[in-house]
Short mmCIF file of C-alpha atoms and ligand atoms in Angstrom, two decimals:
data_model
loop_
_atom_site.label_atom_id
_atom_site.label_comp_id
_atom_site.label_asym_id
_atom_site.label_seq_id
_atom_site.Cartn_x
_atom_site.Cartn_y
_atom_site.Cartn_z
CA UNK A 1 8.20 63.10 -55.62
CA UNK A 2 12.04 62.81 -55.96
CA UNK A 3 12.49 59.34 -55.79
CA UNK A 4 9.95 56.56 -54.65
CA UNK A 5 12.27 52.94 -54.40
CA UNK A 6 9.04 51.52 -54.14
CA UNK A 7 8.19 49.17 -56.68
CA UNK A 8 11.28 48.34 -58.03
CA UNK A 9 13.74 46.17 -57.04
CA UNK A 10 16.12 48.63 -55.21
CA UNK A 11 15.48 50.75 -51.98
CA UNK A 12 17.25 53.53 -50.34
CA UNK A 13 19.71 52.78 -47.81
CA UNK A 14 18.49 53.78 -44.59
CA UNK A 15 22.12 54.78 -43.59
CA UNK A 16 23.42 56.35 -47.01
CA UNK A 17 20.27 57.03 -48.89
CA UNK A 18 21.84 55.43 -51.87
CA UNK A 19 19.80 52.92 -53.90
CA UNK A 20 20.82 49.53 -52.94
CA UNK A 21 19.28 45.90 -54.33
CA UNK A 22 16.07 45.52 -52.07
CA UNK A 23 17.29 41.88 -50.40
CA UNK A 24 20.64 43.19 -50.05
CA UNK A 25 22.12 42.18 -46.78
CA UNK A 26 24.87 44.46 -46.40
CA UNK A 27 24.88 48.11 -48.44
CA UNK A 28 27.59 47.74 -51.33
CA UNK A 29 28.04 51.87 -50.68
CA UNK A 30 28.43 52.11 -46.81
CA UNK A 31 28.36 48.99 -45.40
CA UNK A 32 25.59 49.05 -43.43
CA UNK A 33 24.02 45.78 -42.21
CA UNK A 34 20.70 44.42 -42.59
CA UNK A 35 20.89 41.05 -41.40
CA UNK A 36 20.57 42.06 -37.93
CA UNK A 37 17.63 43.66 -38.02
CA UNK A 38 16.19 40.75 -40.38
CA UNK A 39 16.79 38.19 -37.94
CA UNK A 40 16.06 39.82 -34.66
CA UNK A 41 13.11 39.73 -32.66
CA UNK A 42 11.24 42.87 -33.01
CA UNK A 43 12.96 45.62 -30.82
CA UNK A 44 10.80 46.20 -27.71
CA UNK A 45 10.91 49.85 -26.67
CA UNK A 46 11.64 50.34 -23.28
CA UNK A 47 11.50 53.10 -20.75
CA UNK A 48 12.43 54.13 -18.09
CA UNK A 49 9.22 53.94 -16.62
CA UNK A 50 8.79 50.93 -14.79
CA UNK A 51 11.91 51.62 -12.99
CA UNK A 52 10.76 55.12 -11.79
CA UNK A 53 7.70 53.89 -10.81
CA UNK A 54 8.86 50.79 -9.55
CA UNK A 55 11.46 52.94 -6.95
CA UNK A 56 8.84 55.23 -6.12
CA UNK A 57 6.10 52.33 -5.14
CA UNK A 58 9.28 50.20 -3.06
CA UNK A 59 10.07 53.85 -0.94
CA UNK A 60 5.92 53.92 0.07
CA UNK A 61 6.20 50.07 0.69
CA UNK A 62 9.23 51.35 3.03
CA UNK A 63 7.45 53.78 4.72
CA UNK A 64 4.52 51.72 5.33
CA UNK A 65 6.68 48.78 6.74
CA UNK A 66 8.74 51.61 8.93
CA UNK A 67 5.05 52.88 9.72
CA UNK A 68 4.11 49.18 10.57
CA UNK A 69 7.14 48.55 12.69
CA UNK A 70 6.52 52.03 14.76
CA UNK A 71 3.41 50.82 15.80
CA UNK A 72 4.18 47.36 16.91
CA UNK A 73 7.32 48.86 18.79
CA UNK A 74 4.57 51.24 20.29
CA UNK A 75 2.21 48.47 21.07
CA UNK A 76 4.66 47.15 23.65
CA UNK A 77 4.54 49.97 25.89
CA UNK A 78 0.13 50.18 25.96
CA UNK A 79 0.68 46.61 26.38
CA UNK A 80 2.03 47.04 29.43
CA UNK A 81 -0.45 49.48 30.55
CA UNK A 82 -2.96 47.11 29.23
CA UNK A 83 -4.52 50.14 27.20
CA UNK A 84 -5.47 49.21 23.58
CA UNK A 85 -1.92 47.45 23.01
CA UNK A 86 -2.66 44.36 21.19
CA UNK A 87 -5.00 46.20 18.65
CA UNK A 88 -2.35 48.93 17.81
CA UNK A 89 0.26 45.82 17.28
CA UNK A 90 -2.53 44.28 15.09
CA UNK A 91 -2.66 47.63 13.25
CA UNK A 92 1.49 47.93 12.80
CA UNK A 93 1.75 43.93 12.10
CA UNK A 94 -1.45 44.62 8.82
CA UNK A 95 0.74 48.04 8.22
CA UNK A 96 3.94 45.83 8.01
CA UNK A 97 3.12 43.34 5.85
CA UNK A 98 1.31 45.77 3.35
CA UNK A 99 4.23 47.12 3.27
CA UNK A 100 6.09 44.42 2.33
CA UNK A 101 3.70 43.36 -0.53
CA UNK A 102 4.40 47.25 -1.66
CA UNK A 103 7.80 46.58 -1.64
CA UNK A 104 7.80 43.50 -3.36
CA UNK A 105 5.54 45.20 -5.91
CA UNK A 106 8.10 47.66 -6.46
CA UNK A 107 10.86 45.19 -6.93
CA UNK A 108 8.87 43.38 -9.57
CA UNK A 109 7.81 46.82 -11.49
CA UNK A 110 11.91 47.42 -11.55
CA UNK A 111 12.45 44.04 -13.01
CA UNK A 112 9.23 44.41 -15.69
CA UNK A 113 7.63 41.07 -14.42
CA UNK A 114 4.18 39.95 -12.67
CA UNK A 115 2.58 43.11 -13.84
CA UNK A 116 -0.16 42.24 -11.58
CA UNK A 117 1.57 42.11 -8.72
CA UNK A 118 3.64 45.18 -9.14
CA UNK A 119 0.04 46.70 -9.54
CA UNK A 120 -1.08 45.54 -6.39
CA UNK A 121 1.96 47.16 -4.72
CA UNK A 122 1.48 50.34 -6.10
CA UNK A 123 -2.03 50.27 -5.11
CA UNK A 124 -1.10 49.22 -1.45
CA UNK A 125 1.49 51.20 -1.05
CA UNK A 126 -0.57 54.31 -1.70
CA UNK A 127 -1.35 53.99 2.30
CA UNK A 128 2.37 54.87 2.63
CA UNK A 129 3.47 57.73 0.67
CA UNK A 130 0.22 58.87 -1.38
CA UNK A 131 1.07 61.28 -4.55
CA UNK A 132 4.66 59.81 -5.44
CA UNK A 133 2.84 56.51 -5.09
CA UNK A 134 -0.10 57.05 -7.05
CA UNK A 135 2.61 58.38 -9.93
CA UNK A 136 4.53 55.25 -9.90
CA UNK A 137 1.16 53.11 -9.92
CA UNK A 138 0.67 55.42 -12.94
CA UNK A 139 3.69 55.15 -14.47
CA UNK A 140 4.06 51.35 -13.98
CA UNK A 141 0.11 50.97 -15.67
CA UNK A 142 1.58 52.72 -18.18
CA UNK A 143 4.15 50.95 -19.21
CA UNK A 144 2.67 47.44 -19.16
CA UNK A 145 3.62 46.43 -22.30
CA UNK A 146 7.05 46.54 -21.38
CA UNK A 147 6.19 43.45 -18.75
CA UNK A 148 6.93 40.00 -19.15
CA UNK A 149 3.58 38.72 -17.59
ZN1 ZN B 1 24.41 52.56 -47.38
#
């Protein structure tokens, strides 16, 4: 119970810790500015989350795609044995463009926008690289707040 400023009319400077008027915009003792944080929009926190995440969900949306682009390069050769071909370039072509939504999921986790979306990556692009992609799913659900929409 040294001091309390509350009550009064004065406060401790956050910066000094000398008692300043309570509205005062700028300490009289240090200089220290208040306006700034009067006027600004309340500071978002923001970590580095969404970007890990977001990199880790984009390299499984990679892999799938790579996966997906494998198997329609593979296709061509049982196509011409007529063996099964055009289902295994169905199979790359669904692989592909899961891969791509992945991607684009991690792209939009990176940039903190269409939270839904970069869900849906992560989620799809567990099919590509499983663990590191169920930790950026994580870390990107995690960090949602720090999203736009
Ligand atoms: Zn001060």
């Amino acid at each position: 119970m040294a001091s309390s400023g509350t009550g009064g009319t004065t406060r401790n400077c956050v910066s000094c810790g000398r008692s300043i008027e309570w509205n005062a915009n700028v300490c009289p003792y240090c200089g220290h500015d208040y306006r700034m944080q009067a006027y600004g929009q309340p500071v978002k926190k923001e970590t580095a989350m969404p970007t890990i995440g977001g990199v880790l969900i984009l390299i499984a949306g990679l892999i799938e795609l790579a996966g997906g682009a494998i198997l329609i390069g593979g296709s061509t050769f049982f196509i011409s044995l007529d063996f099964g071909g055009a289902a295994l370039a169905i199979c790359g072509i669904v692989i592909a463009v899961i891969g791509v939504i992945a991607l684009l999921g991690g792209v939009f986790a990176i940039q903190r926008k269409h939270f839904g979306l970069a869900i849906l990556g992560g989620i799809v692009g567990l099919g590509g690289w499983f663990i590191p992609g169920l930790i950026g799913l994580i870390l990107v659900a995690l960090s949602k707040d720090e999203f736009k929409d």
